[in-house]
Every structure is written in C-alpha cells, then in structure tokens.
Amino acid sequence: MMVSLVLGALMVCSAAVTRALTPTARMADTAGRFSLEQMVPRNFGEWQVDARVMPLQVDPATQAKLDKIYNQTLSRTYVNRNGERIMLSIAYGGDQSDNMGVHKPEVCYTAQGFTVRDGEKSSLDTGIGLLPVKRLFAVAGARQEPITYWITVGRKATMPGVDQRLQELRYGLSGTVPDGMLVRVSSISAESGAAYALQDQFVRSMLAALDKPARERLVGVFSE
C-alpha cells in the first residue's frame, strides 16, 4: 500500500510539473496584428515587383500543410534595373511550439522534384548585424536555383535545426509560445557565388526600407 501511495504521489507531482512547464502565453497575442502584404514594400531601392514571374508554387497537398502551419504567407518576384530577379517568400506562424514546426525549403523543394544540395551554414551582413542564414542549391532539369533562407523564432533569428529548437525551448521554459517567421530569397542562376551576393544585396535593401518593428519581425533583435 505504501508503494502505491508513493507512486500515486509521484504521478500527481509529475502532472503538476508538466502543467507548470507547459507554455501558455502566446507571443502572437501580445505582439500586435500586422499584414505581410502591407509590411513589405512593393518597391524599395532599385527593386520593384515583377508581377509576370511568380516564385515556386507548391502542390495542393503541400499547400494544405502550409495552411495549417502558417497564418500568413507572401510570395513575390522583384526585378532591378539590370533585369536581375529575386524571388521572395515569407511565411509567418503564430505558434512555433513542437506541433507547429516551420516548413523548410529543403522539404518544400524536394517535394517539387528538385535535388537540393550544399546546405551550408553562413551569415549575412545586414549592416545592422550578422544574420544567420542557410545556403542551398536546388536543381530540377535545366533550372538551377541558389537559395538563402533564415528562421526567426520570437525576437531572434536562428539557424534551422538544433539552434532553432534550443531557442523554442528557451521561450517554452519562460512560459511563452513564440511565433516564427521563415524568409526565403532565391534566384535562377548557375553561378551560386554571384547569386548569393545579389541575394545579400537584396536583403540589405529590403531591411533598410522597413521601419524598426517590421525589421525586427523579419530578422529579430541583434545582440549588442
């Protein structure tokens, strides 16, 4: 009987601890509403939207999964005065807990029949801080597409994978359910080095055109 009582007490304590450690405060509820369509300018610097070209479109099954994960998405193609094009894709999710993971380009592009290679960790100098990014190179037939993307969890940009999960855990231990942003830029080019340099230039120009609240939503707050 004593053993049963002890086990029962341990089970009650375990349940209480689990409830206490379960995040309940949603960052999305306190951060205020916003619209990606309105937040990101259609024209900035030497870039303007080219409505004739759309970024990669996903199949209906993948889109259905994205609709469950994200509250807002934005897909545009920009062109500069030299005729160079950058495809921008942004996805925002108000709940980045374990059951609401971000949909990484490695998965999305592979599902569309691309072969994705490289997967190099890098950093992008935004002019206001170093942004951790991941570089990919996707190939499907004659189409070659260098990709740069990053993930923002709450108020901090983080490298996808372990760093991302650790950031989510930090918020969880504080009782907060973080929101999240996935930002992807890509271009059609066989020269990945030149493409990544152009993408970096595009990102710097875009961030410079945003006000501080919008910029922090996309890249978080850089450490002092």
mmCIF file with all atom_site columns, C-alpha atoms in Angstrom:
data_model
loop_
_atom_site.group_PDB
_atom_site.id
_atom_site.type_symbol
_atom_site.label_atom_id
_atom_site.label_alt_id
_atom_site.label_comp_id
_atom_site.label_asym_id
_atom_site.label_entity_id
_atom_site.label_seq_id
_atom_site.pdbx_PDB_ins_code
_atom_site.Cartn_x
_atom_site.Cartn_y
_atom_site.Cartn_z
_atom_site.occupancy
_atom_site.B_iso_or_equiv
_atom_site.pdbx_formal_charge
_atom_site.auth_seq_id
_atom_site.auth_comp_id
_atom_site.auth_asym_id
_atom_site.auth_atom_id
_atom_site.pdbx_PDB_model_num
ATOM 1   C CA . MET A 1 1   ? 0.000  0.000  0.000   1.00 0.00 ? 1   MET A CA 1
ATOM 2   C CA . MET A 1 2   ? 2.847  2.354  0.873   1.00 0.00 ? 2   MET A CA 1
ATOM 3   C CA . VAL A 1 3   ? 4.450  1.770  -2.537  1.00 0.00 ? 3   VAL A CA 1
ATOM 4   C CA . SER A 1 4   ? 1.135  2.518  -4.244  1.00 0.00 ? 4   SER A CA 1
ATOM 5   C CA . LEU A 1 5   ? 0.760  5.750  -2.291  1.00 0.00 ? 5   LEU A CA 1
ATOM 6   C CA . VAL A 1 6   ? 4.284  6.861  -3.197  1.00 0.00 ? 6   VAL A CA 1
ATOM 7   C CA . LEU A 1 7   ? 3.769  6.066  -6.877  1.00 0.00 ? 7   LEU A CA 1
ATOM 8   C CA . GLY A 1 8   ? 0.467  7.895  -6.843  1.00 0.00 ? 8   GLY A CA 1
ATOM 9   C CA . ALA A 1 9   ? 2.072  10.964 -5.279  1.00 0.00 ? 9   ALA A CA 1
ATOM 10  C CA . LEU A 1 10  ? 4.863  10.927 -7.848  1.00 0.00 ? 10  LEU A CA 1
ATOM 11  C CA . MET A 1 11  ? 2.355  10.751 -10.687 1.00 0.00 ? 11  MET A CA 1
ATOM 12  C CA . VAL A 1 12  ? 0.428  13.721 -9.292  1.00 0.00 ? 12  VAL A CA 1
ATOM 13  C CA . CYS A 1 13  ? 3.646  15.725 -8.882  1.00 0.00 ? 13  CYS A CA 1
ATOM 14  C CA . SER A 1 14  ? 4.760  14.835 -12.390 1.00 0.00 ? 14  SER A CA 1
ATOM 15  C CA . ALA A 1 15  ? 1.468  16.000 -13.859 1.00 0.00 ? 15  ALA A CA 1
ATOM 16  C CA . ALA A 1 16  ? 1.663  19.235 -11.882 1.00 0.00 ? 16  ALA A CA 1
ATOM 17  C CA . VAL A 1 17  ? 5.217  19.913 -13.070 1.00 0.00 ? 17  VAL A CA 1
ATOM 18  C CA . THR A 1 18  ? 4.226  19.185 -16.669 1.00 0.00 ? 18  THR A CA 1
ATOM 19  C CA . ARG A 1 19  ? 1.353  21.657 -16.464 1.00 0.00 ? 19  ARG A CA 1
ATOM 20  C CA . ALA A 1 20  ? 3.610  24.260 -14.878 1.00 0.00 ? 20  ALA A CA 1
ATOM 21  C CA . LEU A 1 21  ? 6.224  23.912 -17.622 1.00 0.00 ? 21  LEU A CA 1
ATOM 22  C CA . THR A 1 22  ? 3.717  23.959 -20.494 1.00 0.00 ? 22  THR A CA 1
ATOM 23  C CA . PRO A 1 23  ? 3.900  27.344 -22.248 1.00 0.00 ? 23  PRO A CA 1
ATOM 24  C CA . THR A 1 24  ? 0.587  29.214 -22.194 1.00 0.00 ? 24  THR A CA 1
ATOM 25  C CA . ALA A 1 25  ? 1.349  32.844 -23.151 1.00 0.00 ? 25  ALA A CA 1
ATOM 26  C CA . ARG A 1 26  ? 1.298  33.281 -26.922 1.00 0.00 ? 26  ARG A CA 1
ATOM 27  C CA . MET A 1 27  ? 3.719  35.897 -28.188 1.00 0.00 ? 27  MET A CA 1
ATOM 28  C CA . ALA A 1 28  ? 1.491  36.445 -31.221 1.00 0.00 ? 28  ALA A CA 1
ATOM 29  C CA . ASP A 1 29  ? -1.318 37.664 -28.949 1.00 0.00 ? 29  ASP A CA 1
ATOM 30  C CA . THR A 1 30  ? 0.801  40.437 -27.432 1.00 0.00 ? 30  THR A CA 1
ATOM 31  C CA . ALA A 1 31  ? 2.889  41.482 -30.449 1.00 0.00 ? 31  ALA A CA 1
ATOM 32  C CA . GLY A 1 32  ? 0.013  43.115 -32.302 1.00 0.00 ? 32  GLY A CA 1
ATOM 33  C CA . ARG A 1 33  ? -1.540 42.358 -35.671 1.00 0.00 ? 33  ARG A CA 1
ATOM 34  C CA . PHE A 1 34  ? 0.272  43.003 -38.924 1.00 0.00 ? 34  PHE A CA 1
ATOM 35  C CA . SER A 1 35  ? -0.013 42.230 -42.627 1.00 0.00 ? 35  SER A CA 1
ATOM 36  C CA . LEU A 1 36  ? 2.933  40.854 -44.590 1.00 0.00 ? 36  LEU A CA 1
ATOM 37  C CA . GLU A 1 37  ? 1.405  42.277 -47.767 1.00 0.00 ? 37  GLU A CA 1
ATOM 38  C CA . GLN A 1 38  ? 1.427  45.773 -46.292 1.00 0.00 ? 38  GLN A CA 1
ATOM 39  C CA . MET A 1 39  ? 4.604  45.427 -44.245 1.00 0.00 ? 39  MET A CA 1
ATOM 40  C CA . VAL A 1 40  ? 6.966  44.582 -47.115 1.00 0.00 ? 40  VAL A CA 1
ATOM 41  C CA . PRO A 1 41  ? 7.137  47.371 -49.745 1.00 0.00 ? 41  PRO A CA 1
ATOM 42  C CA . ARG A 1 42  ? 6.497  46.525 -53.381 1.00 0.00 ? 42  ARG A CA 1
ATOM 43  C CA . ASN A 1 43  ? 9.240  48.959 -54.354 1.00 0.00 ? 43  ASN A CA 1
ATOM 44  C CA . PHE A 1 44  ? 12.471 49.751 -52.499 1.00 0.00 ? 44  PHE A CA 1
ATOM 45  C CA . GLY A 1 45  ? 15.942 50.807 -53.536 1.00 0.00 ? 45  GLY A CA 1
ATOM 46  C CA . GLU A 1 46  ? 16.458 49.644 -57.120 1.00 0.00 ? 46  GLU A CA 1
ATOM 47  C CA . TRP A 1 47  ? 13.953 46.801 -56.744 1.00 0.00 ? 47  TRP A CA 1
ATOM 48  C CA . GLN A 1 48  ? 10.312 46.611 -57.775 1.00 0.00 ? 48  GLN A CA 1
ATOM 49  C CA . VAL A 1 49  ? 7.753  43.816 -58.013 1.00 0.00 ? 49  VAL A CA 1
ATOM 50  C CA . ASP A 1 50  ? 7.643  41.942 -61.310 1.00 0.00 ? 50  ASP A CA 1
ATOM 51  C CA . ALA A 1 51  ? 4.120  40.539 -61.422 1.00 0.00 ? 51  ALA A CA 1
ATOM 52  C CA . ARG A 1 52  ? 4.918  38.485 -64.541 1.00 0.00 ? 52  ARG A CA 1
ATOM 53  C CA . VAL A 1 53  ? 7.074  35.985 -62.645 1.00 0.00 ? 53  VAL A CA 1
ATOM 54  C CA . MET A 1 54  ? 5.887  34.019 -59.624 1.00 0.00 ? 54  MET A CA 1
ATOM 55  C CA . PRO A 1 55  ? 8.109  32.157 -57.131 1.00 0.00 ? 55  PRO A CA 1
ATOM 56  C CA . LEU A 1 56  ? 7.977  28.376 -56.884 1.00 0.00 ? 56  LEU A CA 1
ATOM 57  C CA . GLN A 1 57  ? 4.399  27.189 -56.426 1.00 0.00 ? 57  GLN A CA 1
ATOM 58  C CA . VAL A 1 58  ? 3.793  24.111 -54.281 1.00 0.00 ? 58  VAL A CA 1
ATOM 59  C CA . ASP A 1 59  ? 1.442  21.225 -54.976 1.00 0.00 ? 59  ASP A CA 1
ATOM 60  C CA . PRO A 1 60  ? -2.044 21.212 -53.354 1.00 0.00 ? 60  PRO A CA 1
ATOM 61  C CA . ALA A 1 61  ? -1.103 18.637 -50.681 1.00 0.00 ? 61  ALA A CA 1
ATOM 62  C CA . THR A 1 62  ? 1.922  20.642 -49.570 1.00 0.00 ? 62  THR A CA 1
ATOM 63  C CA . GLN A 1 63  ? -0.107 23.861 -49.642 1.00 0.00 ? 63  GLN A CA 1
ATOM 64  C CA . ALA A 1 64  ? -2.703 22.286 -47.358 1.00 0.00 ? 64  ALA A CA 1
ATOM 65  C CA . LYS A 1 65  ? 0.039  21.506 -44.819 1.00 0.00 ? 65  LYS A CA 1
ATOM 66  C CA . LEU A 1 66  ? 1.381  25.055 -45.063 1.00 0.00 ? 66  LEU A CA 1
ATOM 67  C CA . ASP A 1 67  ? -2.086 26.491 -44.459 1.00 0.00 ? 67  ASP A CA 1
ATOM 68  C CA . LYS A 1 68  ? -2.222 24.567 -41.172 1.00 0.00 ? 68  LYS A CA 1
ATOM 69  C CA . ILE A 1 69  ? 1.209  25.772 -40.058 1.00 0.00 ? 69  ILE A CA 1
ATOM 70  C CA . TYR A 1 70  ? 1.212  29.400 -41.117 1.00 0.00 ? 70  TYR A CA 1
ATOM 71  C CA . ASN A 1 71  ? -1.145 32.313 -40.506 1.00 0.00 ? 71  ASN A CA 1
ATOM 72  C CA . GLN A 1 72  ? 0.250  34.430 -43.352 1.00 0.00 ? 72  GLN A CA 1
ATOM 73  C CA . THR A 1 73  ? 2.381  33.875 -46.438 1.00 0.00 ? 73  THR A CA 1
ATOM 74  C CA . LEU A 1 74  ? 3.802  36.249 -49.031 1.00 0.00 ? 74  LEU A CA 1
ATOM 75  C CA . SER A 1 75  ? 5.340  35.360 -52.406 1.00 0.00 ? 75  SER A CA 1
ATOM 76  C CA . ARG A 1 76  ? 6.730  37.942 -54.815 1.00 0.00 ? 76  ARG A CA 1
ATOM 77  C CA . THR A 1 77  ? 9.334  38.317 -57.547 1.00 0.00 ? 77  THR A CA 1
ATOM 78  C CA . TYR A 1 78  ? 11.368 41.524 -57.658 1.00 0.00 ? 78  TYR A CA 1
ATOM 79  C CA . VAL A 1 79  ? 13.433 42.866 -60.553 1.00 0.00 ? 79  VAL A CA 1
ATOM 80  C CA . ASN A 1 80  ? 16.127 45.555 -60.601 1.00 0.00 ? 80  ASN A CA 1
ATOM 81  C CA . ARG A 1 81  ? 17.154 47.989 -63.335 1.00 0.00 ? 81  ARG A CA 1
ATOM 82  C CA . ASN A 1 82  ? 19.608 45.410 -64.710 1.00 0.00 ? 82  ASN A CA 1
ATOM 83  C CA . GLY A 1 83  ? 16.839 42.868 -65.221 1.00 0.00 ? 83  GLY A CA 1
ATOM 84  C CA . GLU A 1 84  ? 18.087 40.653 -62.382 1.00 0.00 ? 84  GLU A CA 1
ATOM 85  C CA . ARG A 1 85  ? 15.309 38.900 -60.474 1.00 0.00 ? 85  ARG A CA 1
ATOM 86  C CA . ILE A 1 86  ? 14.972 37.788 -56.865 1.00 0.00 ? 86  ILE A CA 1
ATOM 87  C CA . MET A 1 87  ? 12.112 35.610 -55.636 1.00 0.00 ? 87  MET A CA 1
ATOM 88  C CA . LEU A 1 88  ? 10.967 36.383 -52.092 1.00 0.00 ? 88  LEU A CA 1
ATOM 89  C CA . SER A 1 89  ? 8.855  34.057 -49.972 1.00 0.00 ? 89  SER A CA 1
ATOM 90  C CA . ILE A 1 90  ? 7.846  34.794 -46.359 1.00 0.00 ? 90  ILE A CA 1
ATOM 91  C CA . ALA A 1 91  ? 5.755  32.626 -44.060 1.00 0.00 ? 91  ALA A CA 1
ATOM 92  C CA . TYR A 1 92  ? 4.557  33.646 -40.597 1.00 0.00 ? 92  TYR A CA 1
ATOM 93  C CA . GLY A 1 93  ? 3.230  31.264 -37.941 1.00 0.00 ? 93  GLY A CA 1
ATOM 94  C CA . GLY A 1 94  ? 1.771  32.464 -34.670 1.00 0.00 ? 94  GLY A CA 1
ATOM 95  C CA . ASP A 1 95  ? 2.628  29.225 -32.846 1.00 0.00 ? 95  ASP A CA 1
ATOM 96  C CA . GLN A 1 96  ? 6.113  27.735 -33.153 1.00 0.00 ? 96  GLN A CA 1
ATOM 97  C CA . SER A 1 97  ? 5.686  25.077 -30.475 1.00 0.00 ? 97  SER A CA 1
ATOM 98  C CA . ASP A 1 98  ? 6.558  21.455 -31.232 1.00 0.00 ? 98  ASP A CA 1
ATOM 99  C CA . ASN A 1 99  ? 3.344  20.783 -33.158 1.00 0.00 ? 99  ASN A CA 1
ATOM 100 C CA . MET A 1 100 ? 3.772  23.833 -35.418 1.00 0.00 ? 100 MET A CA 1
ATOM 101 C CA . GLY A 1 101 ? 7.222  23.446 -36.960 1.00 0.00 ? 101 GLY A CA 1
ATOM 102 C CA . VAL A 1 102 ? 8.382  25.630 -39.841 1.00 0.00 ? 102 VAL A CA 1
ATOM 103 C CA . HIS A 1 103 ? 8.388  24.163 -43.346 1.00 0.00 ? 103 HIS A CA 1
ATOM 104 C CA . LYS A 1 104 ? 11.982 24.282 -44.539 1.00 0.00 ? 104 LYS A CA 1
ATOM 105 C CA . PRO A 1 105 ? 12.940 24.814 -48.212 1.00 0.00 ? 105 PRO A CA 1
ATOM 106 C CA . GLU A 1 106 ? 14.846 21.505 -48.171 1.00 0.00 ? 106 GLU A CA 1
ATOM 107 C CA . VAL A 1 107 ? 11.494 19.758 -47.732 1.00 0.00 ? 107 VAL A CA 1
ATOM 108 C CA . CYS A 1 108 ? 9.450  22.043 -49.977 1.00 0.00 ? 108 CYS A CA 1
ATOM 109 C CA . TYR A 1 109 ? 11.807 21.946 -52.953 1.00 0.00 ? 109 TYR A CA 1
ATOM 110 C CA . THR A 1 110 ? 12.415 18.205 -52.689 1.00 0.00 ? 110 THR A CA 1
ATOM 111 C CA . ALA A 1 111 ? 8.643  17.653 -52.704 1.00 0.00 ? 111 ALA A CA 1
ATOM 112 C CA . GLN A 1 112 ? 8.504  19.589 -56.000 1.00 0.00 ? 112 GLN A CA 1
ATOM 113 C CA . GLY A 1 113 ? 11.049 17.277 -57.653 1.00 0.00 ? 113 GLY A CA 1
ATOM 114 C CA . PHE A 1 114 ? 14.217 19.287 -57.027 1.00 0.00 ? 114 PHE A CA 1
ATOM 115 C CA . THR A 1 115 ? 17.534 17.859 -55.969 1.00 0.00 ? 115 THR A CA 1
ATOM 116 C CA . VAL A 1 116 ? 18.753 20.027 -53.099 1.00 0.00 ? 116 VAL A CA 1
ATOM 117 C CA . ARG A 1 117 ? 22.428 20.122 -52.195 1.00 0.00 ? 117 ARG A CA 1
ATOM 118 C CA . ASP A 1 118 ? 25.049 22.143 -50.287 1.00 0.00 ? 118 ASP A CA 1
ATOM 119 C CA . GLY A 1 119 ? 23.080 23.145 -47.161 1.00 0.00 ? 119 GLY A CA 1
ATOM 120 C CA . GLU A 1 120 ? 25.860 25.420 -45.946 1.00 0.00 ? 120 GLU A CA 1
ATOM 121 C CA . LYS A 1 121 ? 25.522 27.489 -42.788 1.00 0.00 ? 121 LYS A CA 1
ATOM 122 C CA . SER A 1 122 ? 26.534 31.087 -43.326 1.00 0.00 ? 122 SER A CA 1
ATOM 123 C CA . SER A 1 123 ? 25.888 34.636 -42.164 1.00 0.00 ? 123 SER A CA 1
ATOM 124 C CA . LEU A 1 124 ? 24.581 37.681 -43.971 1.00 0.00 ? 124 LEU A CA 1
ATOM 125 C CA . ASP A 1 125 ? 25.897 41.126 -43.072 1.00 0.00 ? 125 ASP A CA 1
ATOM 126 C CA . THR A 1 126 ? 22.736 43.243 -42.930 1.00 0.00 ? 126 THR A CA 1
ATOM 127 C CA . GLY A 1 127 ? 24.582 46.421 -41.994 1.00 0.00 ? 127 GLY A CA 1
ATOM 128 C CA . ILE A 1 128 ? 22.976 46.345 -38.537 1.00 0.00 ? 128 ILE A CA 1
ATOM 129 C CA . GLY A 1 129 ? 24.148 42.893 -37.511 1.00 0.00 ? 129 GLY A CA 1
ATOM 130 C CA . LEU A 1 130 ? 25.063 39.426 -38.763 1.00 0.00 ? 130 LEU A CA 1
ATOM 131 C CA . LEU A 1 131 ? 22.073 37.323 -39.756 1.00 0.00 ? 131 LEU A CA 1
ATOM 132 C CA . PRO A 1 132 ? 22.481 33.522 -39.526 1.00 0.00 ? 132 PRO A CA 1
ATOM 133 C CA . VAL A 1 133 ? 21.362 32.016 -42.833 1.00 0.00 ? 133 VAL A CA 1
ATOM 134 C CA . LYS A 1 134 ? 21.446 28.731 -44.681 1.00 0.00 ? 134 LYS A CA 1
ATOM 135 C CA . ARG A 1 135 ? 22.502 28.472 -48.331 1.00 0.00 ? 135 ARG A CA 1
ATOM 136 C CA . LEU A 1 136 ? 21.060 25.791 -50.611 1.00 0.00 ? 136 LEU A CA 1
ATOM 137 C CA . PHE A 1 137 ? 21.361 24.959 -54.293 1.00 0.00 ? 137 PHE A CA 1
ATOM 138 C CA . ALA A 1 138 ? 18.274 23.378 -55.878 1.00 0.00 ? 138 ALA A CA 1
ATOM 139 C CA . VAL A 1 139 ? 18.287 21.756 -59.321 1.00 0.00 ? 139 VAL A CA 1
ATOM 140 C CA . ALA A 1 140 ? 15.408 20.437 -61.433 1.00 0.00 ? 140 ALA A CA 1
ATOM 141 C CA . GLY A 1 141 ? 16.304 19.728 -65.049 1.00 0.00 ? 141 GLY A CA 1
ATOM 142 C CA . ALA A 1 142 ? 17.765 22.908 -66.547 1.00 0.00 ? 142 ALA A CA 1
ATOM 143 C CA . ARG A 1 143 ? 16.552 25.061 -63.637 1.00 0.00 ? 143 ARG A CA 1
ATOM 144 C CA . GLN A 1 144 ? 19.277 25.909 -61.131 1.00 0.00 ? 144 GLN A CA 1
ATOM 145 C CA . GLU A 1 145 ? 18.193 27.928 -58.109 1.00 0.00 ? 145 GLU A CA 1
ATOM 146 C CA . PRO A 1 146 ? 20.540 29.156 -55.357 1.00 0.00 ? 146 PRO A CA 1
ATOM 147 C CA . ILE A 1 147 ? 18.573 29.777 -52.160 1.00 0.00 ? 147 ILE A CA 1
ATOM 148 C CA . THR A 1 148 ? 19.215 31.761 -48.989 1.00 0.00 ? 148 THR A CA 1
ATOM 149 C CA . TYR A 1 149 ? 16.855 31.445 -46.048 1.00 0.00 ? 149 TYR A CA 1
ATOM 150 C CA . TRP A 1 150 ? 16.583 32.053 -42.332 1.00 0.00 ? 150 TRP A CA 1
ATOM 151 C CA . ILE A 1 151 ? 14.184 31.397 -39.480 1.00 0.00 ? 151 ILE A CA 1
ATOM 152 C CA . THR A 1 152 ? 13.178 33.882 -36.805 1.00 0.00 ? 152 THR A CA 1
ATOM 153 C CA . VAL A 1 153 ? 11.797 32.446 -33.576 1.00 0.00 ? 153 VAL A CA 1
ATOM 154 C CA . GLY A 1 154 ? 10.268 35.114 -31.381 1.00 0.00 ? 154 GLY A CA 1
ATOM 155 C CA . ARG A 1 155 ? 12.693 38.022 -31.335 1.00 0.00 ? 155 ARG A CA 1
ATOM 156 C CA . LYS A 1 156 ? 15.791 36.216 -32.557 1.00 0.00 ? 156 LYS A CA 1
ATOM 157 C CA . ALA A 1 157 ? 16.935 34.858 -35.915 1.00 0.00 ? 157 ALA A CA 1
ATOM 158 C CA . THR A 1 158 ? 18.391 31.393 -35.562 1.00 0.00 ? 158 THR A CA 1
ATOM 159 C CA . MET A 1 159 ? 19.988 28.684 -37.641 1.00 0.00 ? 159 MET A CA 1
ATOM 160 C CA . PRO A 1 160 ? 17.495 25.952 -38.630 1.00 0.00 ? 160 PRO A CA 1
ATOM 161 C CA . GLY A 1 161 ? 17.769 22.713 -36.689 1.00 0.00 ? 161 GLY A CA 1
ATOM 162 C CA . VAL A 1 162 ? 19.294 22.396 -33.226 1.00 0.00 ? 162 VAL A CA 1
ATOM 163 C CA . ASP A 1 163 ? 19.719 26.144 -32.671 1.00 0.00 ? 163 ASP A CA 1
ATOM 164 C CA . GLN A 1 164 ? 16.096 26.698 -33.641 1.00 0.00 ? 164 GLN A CA 1
ATOM 165 C CA . ARG A 1 165 ? 14.865 24.051 -31.189 1.00 0.00 ? 165 ARG A CA 1
ATOM 166 C CA . LEU A 1 166 ? 17.000 25.469 -28.382 1.00 0.00 ? 166 LEU A CA 1
ATOM 167 C CA . GLN A 1 167 ? 15.510 28.901 -28.996 1.00 0.00 ? 167 GLN A CA 1
ATOM 168 C CA . GLU A 1 168 ? 12.000 27.460 -28.864 1.00 0.00 ? 168 GLU A CA 1
ATOM 169 C CA . LEU A 1 169 ? 12.911 25.658 -25.630 1.00 0.00 ? 169 LEU A CA 1
ATOM 170 C CA . ARG A 1 170 ? 14.150 28.878 -24.018 1.00 0.00 ? 170 ARG A CA 1
ATOM 171 C CA . TYR A 1 171 ? 10.821 30.511 -24.714 1.00 0.00 ? 171 TYR A CA 1
ATOM 172 C CA . GLY A 1 172 ? 8.951  27.432 -23.511 1.00 0.00 ? 172 GLY A CA 1
ATOM 173 C CA . LEU A 1 173 ? 10.769 27.408 -20.170 1.00 0.00 ? 173 LEU A CA 1
ATOM 174 C CA . SER A 1 174 ? 9.705  31.015 -19.665 1.00 0.00 ? 174 SER A CA 1
ATOM 175 C CA . GLY A 1 175 ? 6.064  30.053 -20.268 1.00 0.00 ? 175 GLY A CA 1
ATOM 176 C CA . THR A 1 176 ? 5.902  31.676 -23.717 1.00 0.00 ? 176 THR A CA 1
ATOM 177 C CA . VAL A 1 177 ? 4.779  30.170 -27.013 1.00 0.00 ? 177 VAL A CA 1
ATOM 178 C CA . PRO A 1 178 ? 6.906  32.004 -29.633 1.00 0.00 ? 178 PRO A CA 1
ATOM 179 C CA . ASP A 1 179 ? 5.765  32.995 -33.072 1.00 0.00 ? 179 ASP A CA 1
ATOM 180 C CA . GLY A 1 180 ? 8.004  32.335 -36.043 1.00 0.00 ? 180 GLY A CA 1
ATOM 181 C CA . MET A 1 181 ? 8.996  33.613 -39.468 1.00 0.00 ? 181 MET A CA 1
ATOM 182 C CA . LEU A 1 182 ? 10.636 31.836 -42.382 1.00 0.00 ? 182 LEU A CA 1
ATOM 183 C CA . VAL A 1 183 ? 12.130 34.135 -45.025 1.00 0.00 ? 183 VAL A CA 1
ATOM 184 C CA . ARG A 1 184 ? 13.487 32.749 -48.291 1.00 0.00 ? 184 ARG A CA 1
ATOM 185 C CA . VAL A 1 185 ? 15.148 34.539 -51.198 1.00 0.00 ? 185 VAL A CA 1
ATOM 186 C CA . SER A 1 186 ? 16.270 32.773 -54.352 1.00 0.00 ? 186 SER A CA 1
ATOM 187 C CA . SER A 1 187 ? 17.224 33.402 -57.963 1.00 0.00 ? 187 SER A CA 1
ATOM 188 C CA . ILE A 1 188 ? 17.715 31.438 -61.164 1.00 0.00 ? 188 ILE A CA 1
ATOM 189 C CA . SER A 1 189 ? 21.447 31.153 -61.789 1.00 0.00 ? 189 SER A CA 1
ATOM 190 C CA . ALA A 1 190 ? 24.173 28.592 -62.363 1.00 0.00 ? 190 ALA A CA 1
ATOM 191 C CA . GLU A 1 191 ? 26.683 30.851 -60.574 1.00 0.00 ? 191 GLU A CA 1
ATOM 192 C CA . SER A 1 192 ? 25.875 30.359 -56.902 1.00 0.00 ? 192 SER A CA 1
ATOM 193 C CA . GLY A 1 193 ? 28.523 32.787 -55.611 1.00 0.00 ? 193 GLY A CA 1
ATOM 194 C CA . ALA A 1 194 ? 27.231 35.708 -57.681 1.00 0.00 ? 194 ALA A CA 1
ATOM 195 C CA . ALA A 1 195 ? 23.642 34.732 -56.865 1.00 0.00 ? 195 ALA A CA 1
ATOM 196 C CA . TYR A 1 196 ? 24.236 34.727 -53.104 1.00 0.00 ? 196 TYR A CA 1
ATOM 197 C CA . ALA A 1 197 ? 25.946 38.129 -53.343 1.00 0.00 ? 197 ALA A CA 1
ATOM 198 C CA . LEU A 1 198 ? 22.928 39.547 -55.208 1.00 0.00 ? 198 LEU A CA 1
ATOM 199 C CA . GLN A 1 199 ? 20.554 37.998 -52.664 1.00 0.00 ? 199 GLN A CA 1
ATOM 200 C CA . ASP A 1 200 ? 22.511 39.589 -49.817 1.00 0.00 ? 200 ASP A CA 1
ATOM 201 C CA . GLN A 1 201 ? 22.282 42.958 -51.549 1.00 0.00 ? 201 GLN A CA 1
ATOM 202 C CA . PHE A 1 202 ? 18.522 42.494 -51.973 1.00 0.00 ? 202 PHE A CA 1
ATOM 203 C CA . VAL A 1 203 ? 18.026 41.605 -48.293 1.00 0.00 ? 203 VAL A CA 1
ATOM 204 C CA . ARG A 1 204 ? 20.033 44.625 -47.119 1.00 0.00 ? 204 ARG A CA 1
ATOM 205 C CA . SER A 1 205 ? 17.994 46.908 -49.356 1.00 0.00 ? 205 SER A CA 1
ATOM 206 C CA . MET A 1 206 ? 14.710 45.404 -48.153 1.00 0.00 ? 206 MET A CA 1
ATOM 207 C CA . LEU A 1 207 ? 15.602 45.715 -44.470 1.00 0.00 ? 207 LEU A CA 1
ATOM 208 C CA . ALA A 1 208 ? 16.729 49.313 -44.972 1.00 0.00 ? 208 ALA A CA 1
ATOM 209 C CA . ALA A 1 209 ? 13.264 50.124 -46.339 1.00 0.00 ? 209 ALA A CA 1
ATOM 210 C CA . LEU A 1 210 ? 11.439 48.741 -43.284 1.00 0.00 ? 210 LEU A CA 1
ATOM 211 C CA . ASP A 1 211 ? 10.698 50.537 -40.040 1.00 0.00 ? 211 ASP A CA 1
ATOM 212 C CA . LYS A 1 212 ? 12.148 49.069 -36.851 1.00 0.00 ? 212 LYS A CA 1
ATOM 213 C CA . PRO A 1 213 ? 9.094  46.971 -35.774 1.00 0.00 ? 213 PRO A CA 1
ATOM 214 C CA . ALA A 1 214 ? 8.799  45.408 -39.238 1.00 0.00 ? 214 ALA A CA 1
ATOM 215 C CA . ARG A 1 215 ? 12.532 44.781 -39.465 1.00 0.00 ? 215 ARG A CA 1
ATOM 216 C CA . GLU A 1 216 ? 12.558 43.053 -36.067 1.00 0.00 ? 216 GLU A CA 1
ATOM 217 C CA . ARG A 1 217 ? 9.715  40.786 -37.163 1.00 0.00 ? 217 ARG A CA 1
ATOM 218 C CA . LEU A 1 218 ? 11.810 39.580 -40.087 1.00 0.00 ? 218 LEU A CA 1
ATOM 219 C CA . VAL A 1 219 ? 15.269 39.299 -38.517 1.00 0.00 ? 219 VAL A CA 1
ATOM 220 C CA . GLY A 1 220 ? 14.685 39.649 -34.772 1.00 0.00 ? 220 GLY A CA 1
ATOM 221 C CA . VAL A 1 221 ? 16.832 41.741 -32.471 1.00 0.00 ? 221 VAL A CA 1
ATOM 222 C CA . PHE A 1 222 ? 20.587 41.566 -32.912 1.00 0.00 ? 222 PHE A CA 1
ATOM 223 C CA . SER A 1 223 ? 22.791 41.174 -29.845 1.00 0.00 ? 223 SER A CA 1
ATOM 224 C CA . GLU A 1 224 ? 24.640 44.238 -28.682 1.00 0.00 ? 224 GLU A CA 1
#
